[in-house]
Coordinates of C-alpha atoms in Angstrom, one line a residue:
X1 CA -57.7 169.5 -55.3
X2 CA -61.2 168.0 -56.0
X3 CA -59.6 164.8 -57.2
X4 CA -57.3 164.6 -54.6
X5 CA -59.9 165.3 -52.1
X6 CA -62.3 162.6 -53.3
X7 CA -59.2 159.8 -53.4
X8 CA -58.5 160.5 -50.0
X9 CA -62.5 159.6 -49.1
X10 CA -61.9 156.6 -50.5
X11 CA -60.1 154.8 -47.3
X12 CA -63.6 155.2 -46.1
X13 CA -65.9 153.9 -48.7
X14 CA -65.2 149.9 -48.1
X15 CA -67.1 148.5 -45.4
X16 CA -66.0 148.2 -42.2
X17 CA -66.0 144.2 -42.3
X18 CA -63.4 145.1 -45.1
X19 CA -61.5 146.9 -44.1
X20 CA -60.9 145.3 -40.5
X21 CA -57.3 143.5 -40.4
X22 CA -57.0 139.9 -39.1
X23 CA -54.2 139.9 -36.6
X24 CA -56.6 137.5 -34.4
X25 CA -55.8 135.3 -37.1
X26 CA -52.5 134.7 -35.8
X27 CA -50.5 133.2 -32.9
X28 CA -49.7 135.8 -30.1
X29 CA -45.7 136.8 -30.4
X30 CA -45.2 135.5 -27.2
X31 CA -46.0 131.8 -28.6
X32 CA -43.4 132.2 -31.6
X33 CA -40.1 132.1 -31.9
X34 CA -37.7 135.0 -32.4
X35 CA -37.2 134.9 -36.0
X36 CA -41.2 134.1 -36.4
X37 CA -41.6 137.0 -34.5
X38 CA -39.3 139.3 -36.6
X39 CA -41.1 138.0 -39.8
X40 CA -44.6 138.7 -38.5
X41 CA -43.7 142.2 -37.4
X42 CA -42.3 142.9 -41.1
X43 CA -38.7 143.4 -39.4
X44 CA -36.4 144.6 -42.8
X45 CA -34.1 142.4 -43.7
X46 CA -30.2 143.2 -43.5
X47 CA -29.1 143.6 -47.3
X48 CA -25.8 142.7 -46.4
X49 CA -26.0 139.8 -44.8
X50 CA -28.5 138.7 -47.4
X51 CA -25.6 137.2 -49.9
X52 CA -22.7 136.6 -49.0
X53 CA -21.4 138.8 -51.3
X54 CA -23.1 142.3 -50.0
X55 CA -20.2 144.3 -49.7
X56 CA -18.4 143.4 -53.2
X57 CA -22.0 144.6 -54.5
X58 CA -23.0 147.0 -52.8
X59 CA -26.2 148.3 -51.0
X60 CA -29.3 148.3 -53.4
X61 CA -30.5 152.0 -53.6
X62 CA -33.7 153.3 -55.1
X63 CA -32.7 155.8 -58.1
X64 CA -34.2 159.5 -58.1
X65 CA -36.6 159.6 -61.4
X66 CA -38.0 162.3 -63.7
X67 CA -41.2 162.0 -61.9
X68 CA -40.2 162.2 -58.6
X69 CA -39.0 165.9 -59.1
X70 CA -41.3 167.2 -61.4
X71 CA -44.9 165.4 -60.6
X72 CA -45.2 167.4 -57.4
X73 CA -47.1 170.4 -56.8
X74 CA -44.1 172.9 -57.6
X75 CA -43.1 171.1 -60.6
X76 CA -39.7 170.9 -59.0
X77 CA -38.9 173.5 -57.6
X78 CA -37.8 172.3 -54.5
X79 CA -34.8 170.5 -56.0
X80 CA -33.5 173.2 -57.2
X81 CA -29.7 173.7 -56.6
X82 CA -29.7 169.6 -56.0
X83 CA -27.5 167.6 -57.9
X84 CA -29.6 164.5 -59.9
X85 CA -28.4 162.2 -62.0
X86 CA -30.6 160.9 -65.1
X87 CA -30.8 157.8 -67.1
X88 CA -33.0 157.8 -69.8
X89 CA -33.4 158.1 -74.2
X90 CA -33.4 160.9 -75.9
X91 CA -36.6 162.7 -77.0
X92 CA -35.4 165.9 -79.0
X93 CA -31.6 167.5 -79.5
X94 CA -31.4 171.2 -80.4
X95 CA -27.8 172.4 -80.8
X96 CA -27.5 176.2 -80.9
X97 CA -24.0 178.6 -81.1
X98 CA -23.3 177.8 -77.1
X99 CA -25.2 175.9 -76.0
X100 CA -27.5 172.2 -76.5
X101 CA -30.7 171.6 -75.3
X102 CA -31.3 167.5 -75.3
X103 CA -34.8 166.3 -74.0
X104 CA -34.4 162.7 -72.1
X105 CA -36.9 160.8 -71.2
X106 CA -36.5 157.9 -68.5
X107 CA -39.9 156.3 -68.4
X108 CA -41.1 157.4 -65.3
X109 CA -43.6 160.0 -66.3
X110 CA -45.2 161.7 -69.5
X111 CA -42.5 164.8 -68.7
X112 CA -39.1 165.0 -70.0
X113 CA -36.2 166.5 -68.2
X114 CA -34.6 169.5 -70.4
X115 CA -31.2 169.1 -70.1
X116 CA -28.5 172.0 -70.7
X117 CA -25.3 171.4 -72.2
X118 CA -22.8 173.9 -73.0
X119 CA -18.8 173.2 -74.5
X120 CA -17.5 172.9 -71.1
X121 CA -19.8 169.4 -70.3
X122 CA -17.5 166.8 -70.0
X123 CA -18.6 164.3 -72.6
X124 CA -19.6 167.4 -75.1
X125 CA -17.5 165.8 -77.9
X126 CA -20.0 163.1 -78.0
X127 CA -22.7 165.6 -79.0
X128 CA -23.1 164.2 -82.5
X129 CA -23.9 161.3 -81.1
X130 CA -26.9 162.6 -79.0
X131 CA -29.6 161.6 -81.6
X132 CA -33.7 160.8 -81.2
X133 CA -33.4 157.2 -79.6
X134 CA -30.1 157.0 -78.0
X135 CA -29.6 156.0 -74.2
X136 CA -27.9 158.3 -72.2
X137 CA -26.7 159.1 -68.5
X138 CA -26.7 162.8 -67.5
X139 CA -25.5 164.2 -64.3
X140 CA -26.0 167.6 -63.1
X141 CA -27.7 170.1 -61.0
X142 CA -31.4 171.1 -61.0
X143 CA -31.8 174.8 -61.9
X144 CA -34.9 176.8 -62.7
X145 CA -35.6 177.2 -66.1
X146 CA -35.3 180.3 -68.3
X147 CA -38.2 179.3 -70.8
X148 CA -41.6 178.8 -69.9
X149 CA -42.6 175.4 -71.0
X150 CA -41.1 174.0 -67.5
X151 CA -40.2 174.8 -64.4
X152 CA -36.8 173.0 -63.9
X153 CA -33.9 172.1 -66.2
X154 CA -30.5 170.3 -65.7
X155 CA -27.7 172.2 -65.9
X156 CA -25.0 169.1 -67.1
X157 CA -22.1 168.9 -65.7
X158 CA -21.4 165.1 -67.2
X159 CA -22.7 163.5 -70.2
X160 CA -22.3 159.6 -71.4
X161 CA -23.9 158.0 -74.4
X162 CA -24.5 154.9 -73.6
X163 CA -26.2 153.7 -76.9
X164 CA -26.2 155.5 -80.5
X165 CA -28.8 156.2 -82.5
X166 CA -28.9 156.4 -86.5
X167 CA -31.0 158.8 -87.2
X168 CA -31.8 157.9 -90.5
X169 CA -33.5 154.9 -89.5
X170 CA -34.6 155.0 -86.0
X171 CA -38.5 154.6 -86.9
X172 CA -39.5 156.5 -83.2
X173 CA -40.0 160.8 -84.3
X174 CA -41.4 163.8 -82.6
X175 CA -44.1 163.5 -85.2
X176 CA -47.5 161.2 -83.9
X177 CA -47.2 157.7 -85.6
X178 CA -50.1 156.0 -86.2
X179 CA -50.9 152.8 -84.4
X180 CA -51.2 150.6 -87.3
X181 CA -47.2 151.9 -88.1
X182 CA -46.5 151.2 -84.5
X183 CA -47.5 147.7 -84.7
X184 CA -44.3 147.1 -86.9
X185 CA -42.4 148.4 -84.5
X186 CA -43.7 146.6 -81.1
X187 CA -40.1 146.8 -79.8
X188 CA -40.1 150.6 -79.5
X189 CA -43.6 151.7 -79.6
X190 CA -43.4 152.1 -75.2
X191 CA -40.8 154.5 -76.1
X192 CA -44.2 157.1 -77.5
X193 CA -45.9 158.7 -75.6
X194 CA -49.6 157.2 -75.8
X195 CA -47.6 153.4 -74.7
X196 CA -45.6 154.8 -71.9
X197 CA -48.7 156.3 -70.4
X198 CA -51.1 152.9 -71.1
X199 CA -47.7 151.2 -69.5
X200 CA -48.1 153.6 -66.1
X201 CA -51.7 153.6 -66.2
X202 CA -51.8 149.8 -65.7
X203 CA -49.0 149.4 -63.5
X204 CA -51.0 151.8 -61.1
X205 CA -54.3 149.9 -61.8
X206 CA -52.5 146.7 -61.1
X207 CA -51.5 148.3 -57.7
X208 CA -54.1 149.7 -56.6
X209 CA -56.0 146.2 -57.0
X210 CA -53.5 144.5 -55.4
X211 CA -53.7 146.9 -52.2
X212 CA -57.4 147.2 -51.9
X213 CA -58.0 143.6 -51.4
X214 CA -54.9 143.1 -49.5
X215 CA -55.9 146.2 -46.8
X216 CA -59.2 144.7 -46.7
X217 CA -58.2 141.1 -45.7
X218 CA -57.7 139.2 -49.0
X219 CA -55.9 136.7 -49.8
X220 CA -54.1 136.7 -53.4
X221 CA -54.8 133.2 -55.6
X222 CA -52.2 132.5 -58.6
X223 CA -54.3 130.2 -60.4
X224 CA -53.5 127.9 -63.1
X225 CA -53.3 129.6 -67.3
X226 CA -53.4 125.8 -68.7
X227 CA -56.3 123.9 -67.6
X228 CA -58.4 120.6 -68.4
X229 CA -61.6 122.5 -67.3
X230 CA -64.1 125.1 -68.8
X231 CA -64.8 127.1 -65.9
X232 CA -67.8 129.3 -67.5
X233 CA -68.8 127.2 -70.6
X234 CA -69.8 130.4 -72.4
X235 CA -66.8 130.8 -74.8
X236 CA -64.8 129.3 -76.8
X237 CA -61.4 128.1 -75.7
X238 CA -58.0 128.4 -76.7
X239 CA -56.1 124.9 -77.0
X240 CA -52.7 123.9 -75.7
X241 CA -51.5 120.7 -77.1
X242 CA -48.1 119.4 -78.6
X243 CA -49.7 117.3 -81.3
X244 CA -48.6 119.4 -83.7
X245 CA -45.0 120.1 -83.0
X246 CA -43.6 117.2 -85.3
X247 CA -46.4 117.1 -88.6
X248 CA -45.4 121.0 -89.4
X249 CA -42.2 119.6 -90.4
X250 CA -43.4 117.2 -92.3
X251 CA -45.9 119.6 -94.1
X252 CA -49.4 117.4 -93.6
X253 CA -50.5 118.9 -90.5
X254 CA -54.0 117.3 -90.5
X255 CA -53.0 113.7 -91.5
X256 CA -50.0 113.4 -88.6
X257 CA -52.4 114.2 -85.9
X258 CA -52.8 111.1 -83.9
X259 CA -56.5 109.8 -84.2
X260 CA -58.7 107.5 -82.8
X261 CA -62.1 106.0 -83.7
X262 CA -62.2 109.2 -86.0
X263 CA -61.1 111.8 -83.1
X264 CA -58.0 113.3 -81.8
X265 CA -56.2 110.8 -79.7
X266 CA -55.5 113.2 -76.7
X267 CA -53.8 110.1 -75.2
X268 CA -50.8 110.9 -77.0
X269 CA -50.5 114.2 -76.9
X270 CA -48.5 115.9 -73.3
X271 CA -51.2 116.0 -70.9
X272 CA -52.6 112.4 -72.3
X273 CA -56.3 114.7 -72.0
X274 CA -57.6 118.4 -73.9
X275 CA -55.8 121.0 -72.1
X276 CA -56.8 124.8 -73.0
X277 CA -55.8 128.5 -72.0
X278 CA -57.9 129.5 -69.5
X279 CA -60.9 131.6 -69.9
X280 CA -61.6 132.1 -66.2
X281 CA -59.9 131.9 -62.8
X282 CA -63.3 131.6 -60.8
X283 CA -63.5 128.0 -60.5
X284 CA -60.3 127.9 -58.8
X285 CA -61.1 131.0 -56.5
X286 CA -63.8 129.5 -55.4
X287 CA -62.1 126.1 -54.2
X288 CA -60.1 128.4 -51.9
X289 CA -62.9 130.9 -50.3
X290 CA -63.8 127.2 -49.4
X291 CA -60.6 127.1 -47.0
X292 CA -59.4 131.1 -47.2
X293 CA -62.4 133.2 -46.7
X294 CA -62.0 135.8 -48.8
X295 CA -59.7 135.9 -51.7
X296 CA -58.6 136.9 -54.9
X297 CA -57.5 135.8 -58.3
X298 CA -56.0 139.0 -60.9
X299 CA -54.2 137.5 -63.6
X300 CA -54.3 136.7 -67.9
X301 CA -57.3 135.2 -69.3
X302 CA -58.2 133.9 -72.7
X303 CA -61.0 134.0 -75.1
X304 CA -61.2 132.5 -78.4
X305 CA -63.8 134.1 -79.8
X306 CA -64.2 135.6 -83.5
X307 CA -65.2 138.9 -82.5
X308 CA -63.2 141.9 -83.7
X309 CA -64.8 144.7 -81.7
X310 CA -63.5 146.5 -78.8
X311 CA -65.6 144.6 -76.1
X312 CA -64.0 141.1 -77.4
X313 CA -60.3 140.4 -76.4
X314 CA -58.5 137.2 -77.1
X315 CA -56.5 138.0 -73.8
X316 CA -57.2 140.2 -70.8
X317 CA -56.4 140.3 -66.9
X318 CA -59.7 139.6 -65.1
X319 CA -59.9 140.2 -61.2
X320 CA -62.0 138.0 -59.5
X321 CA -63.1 138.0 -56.0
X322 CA -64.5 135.5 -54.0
X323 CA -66.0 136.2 -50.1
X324 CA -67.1 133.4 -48.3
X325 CA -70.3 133.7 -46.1
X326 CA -71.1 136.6 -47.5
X327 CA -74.5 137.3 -49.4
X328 CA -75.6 140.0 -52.4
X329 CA -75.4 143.2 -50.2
X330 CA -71.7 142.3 -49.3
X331 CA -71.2 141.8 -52.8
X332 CA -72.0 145.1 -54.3
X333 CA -70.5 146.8 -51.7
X334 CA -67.0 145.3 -52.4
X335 CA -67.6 145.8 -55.6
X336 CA -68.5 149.5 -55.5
X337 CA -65.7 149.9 -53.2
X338 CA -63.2 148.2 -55.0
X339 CA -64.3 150.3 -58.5
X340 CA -64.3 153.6 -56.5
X341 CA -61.0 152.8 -55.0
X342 CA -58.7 152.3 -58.4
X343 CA -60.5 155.1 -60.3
X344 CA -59.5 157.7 -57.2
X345 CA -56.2 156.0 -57.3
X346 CA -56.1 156.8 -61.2
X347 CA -57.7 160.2 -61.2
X348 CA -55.2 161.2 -58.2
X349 CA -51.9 159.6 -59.0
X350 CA -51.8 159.3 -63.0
X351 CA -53.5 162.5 -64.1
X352 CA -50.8 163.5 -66.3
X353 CA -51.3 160.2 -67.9
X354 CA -54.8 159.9 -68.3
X355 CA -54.7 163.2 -70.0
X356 CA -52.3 161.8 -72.2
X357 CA -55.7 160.1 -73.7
X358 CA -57.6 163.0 -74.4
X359 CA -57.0 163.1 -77.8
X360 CA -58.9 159.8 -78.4
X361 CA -61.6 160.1 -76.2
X362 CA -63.9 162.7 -74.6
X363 CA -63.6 164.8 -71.8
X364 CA -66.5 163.7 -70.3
X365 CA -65.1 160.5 -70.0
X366 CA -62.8 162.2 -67.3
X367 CA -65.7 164.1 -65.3
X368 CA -67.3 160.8 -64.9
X369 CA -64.2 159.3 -63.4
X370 CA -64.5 162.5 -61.3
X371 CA -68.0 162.3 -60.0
X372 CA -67.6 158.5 -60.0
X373 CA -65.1 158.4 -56.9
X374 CA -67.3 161.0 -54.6
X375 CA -70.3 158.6 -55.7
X376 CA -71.6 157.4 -52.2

């Protein structure tokens, strides 16, 4: 409750000049027309008379997830006696005299939905094929559980397997894989635990970024990845170039490169000049506080640095904000805003999560996030 409380002071750590929205900015309704109006006002659209074919397909409707019934405060208890229906992989299958207990998993949280199978589930011939890995749809109603490892269970009423399994070489266990092991197995590693949660923790980072600048009046900047320029001159850069597309065919990659007075002939190569990955989207950001005010840029960076320690990435998102007529004391305040904002939106919203990490890290680490958002 702590946490939660100090998230919820967070709506009033950014300064006011922030936080103020800038509907002066625009044209009273009265001056626009009808369907300017409806757009300004945020008006839904009608899904069915967005395409032409809306009733053949059918209303888009948001599906019911794992963490939606069990990451509230009861665990789920309140949709008990509901019926639910679950799309997911399987985690764990335990088959006993009467009855199966399969553990599915659909991504949504760190939790998996115990699921209760007995001989009269339609679909329970297919129970041999209900291994570790295989994609499944289950529907059935939400009962309390008899163990005490969860609160909820599904009672199934309908099982389909959607995709199969081998078991004998599905790489993906109950056991902890090491990371190295993982690496050879990129495609499956956000199936484990410690990759879903790094998956969720960054997806709520990444929101919580975009809706902190965007309350407080800022505008988002997609700036460009491939770029002439070297915006901080401090690192090394990453080249793009298609001079070397046709000479690893040939095997002589050095002697095919077009040349020039003893230098690369960047005339011939697709941007006729050195192009590079970029290593910062400030220069760009800047160009548009010129016209925007305040804005934003939050996207991929490179760095092509030879440094293998864990402050040195080849690529990273970098968020970069940019306030015009603004001087040092409205920097660090957005700053300390902005940092106390995504930490309470972390600590509050992804705690399962984040205590997915606590094998690798100390729990200090996790007071600090703590006292970090009540920090005034």
């Amino acid at each position: 409750m702590a946490a939660a409380a100090a998230a919820c002071r967070l709506l009033r750590l950014a300064p006011r000049r922030l936080r103020k929205p800038r509907h002066s900015l625009f044209p009273t309704p009265l001056a626009l027309s009808s369907a300017w109006r409806r757009y300004c006002a945020a008006a839904p659209p009608v899904a069915a008379a967005a395409t032409p074919t809306g009733d053949a397909v059918g209303e888009f409707r948001r599906r019911i997830r794992v963490a939606e019934v069990k990451g509230g405060e009861d665990q789920g208890a309140a949709w008990v006696g509901k019926e639910l229906t679950v799309r997911g992989w399987v985690r764990t299958c335990r088959a006993q005299r009467t009855v199966t207990f399969v553990e599915v998993n659909d991504g949504s949280c760190l939790s998996n939905m115990q699921c209760v199978l007995t001989p009269e589930t339609e679909g329970y011939d297919q129970i041999d094929s209900i291994n570790t890995g295989a994609s499944v749809l289950v529907d059935g109603v939400v009962a309390s559980s008899q163990g005490g490892k969860q609160k909820v269970e599904l009672k199934v009423s309908k099982i389909i397997v959607i995709g199969e399994s081998d078991p004998t070489s599905f790489p993906i266990q109950k056991k902890r894989a090491s990371r190295e092991f993982l690496r050879t197995v990129a495609h499956l590693r956000p199936r484990t635990n410690t990759f879903g949660a790094v998956a969720r923790v960054r997806n709520a980072l990444a929101y919580a970024t975009h809706k902190f600048f965007q309350d407080s009046g800022f505008i988002w900047v997609s700036s460009p990845i491939i770029t002439a320029s070297d915006c901080e001159g401090a690192g090394e850069q990453f080249y793009v170039t298609t001079l070397l597309s046709n000479s690893a065919e040939g095997g002589c990659l050095v002697n095919s490169i077009p040349s020039k007075d003893g230098r690369v002939d960047w005339s011939q190569d697709f941007f006729c000049k050195p192009a590079f990955l970029t290593v910062s989207g400030q220069l760009n950001g800047e160009t548009y506080a010129s016209a925007l005010s305040d804005i934003y840029t939050f996207g991929p960076t490179f760095r092509a640095e030879n440094s293998n320690t864990s402050r040195h990435l080849a690529e990273f998102w970098m968020i970069e904000p940019e306030l015009a007529f603004a001087d040092l004391n409205d920097d660090m305040a957005c700053a300390s805003a902005y940092l106390q904002y995504v930490v309470g939106a972390l600590v509050y919203s992804m705690l399962l999560d984040t205590l997915c990490f606590r094998y690798g890290c100390s729990m200090f680490i996790f007071k600090q996030m703590s006292t970090l958002t009540s920090f005034t």
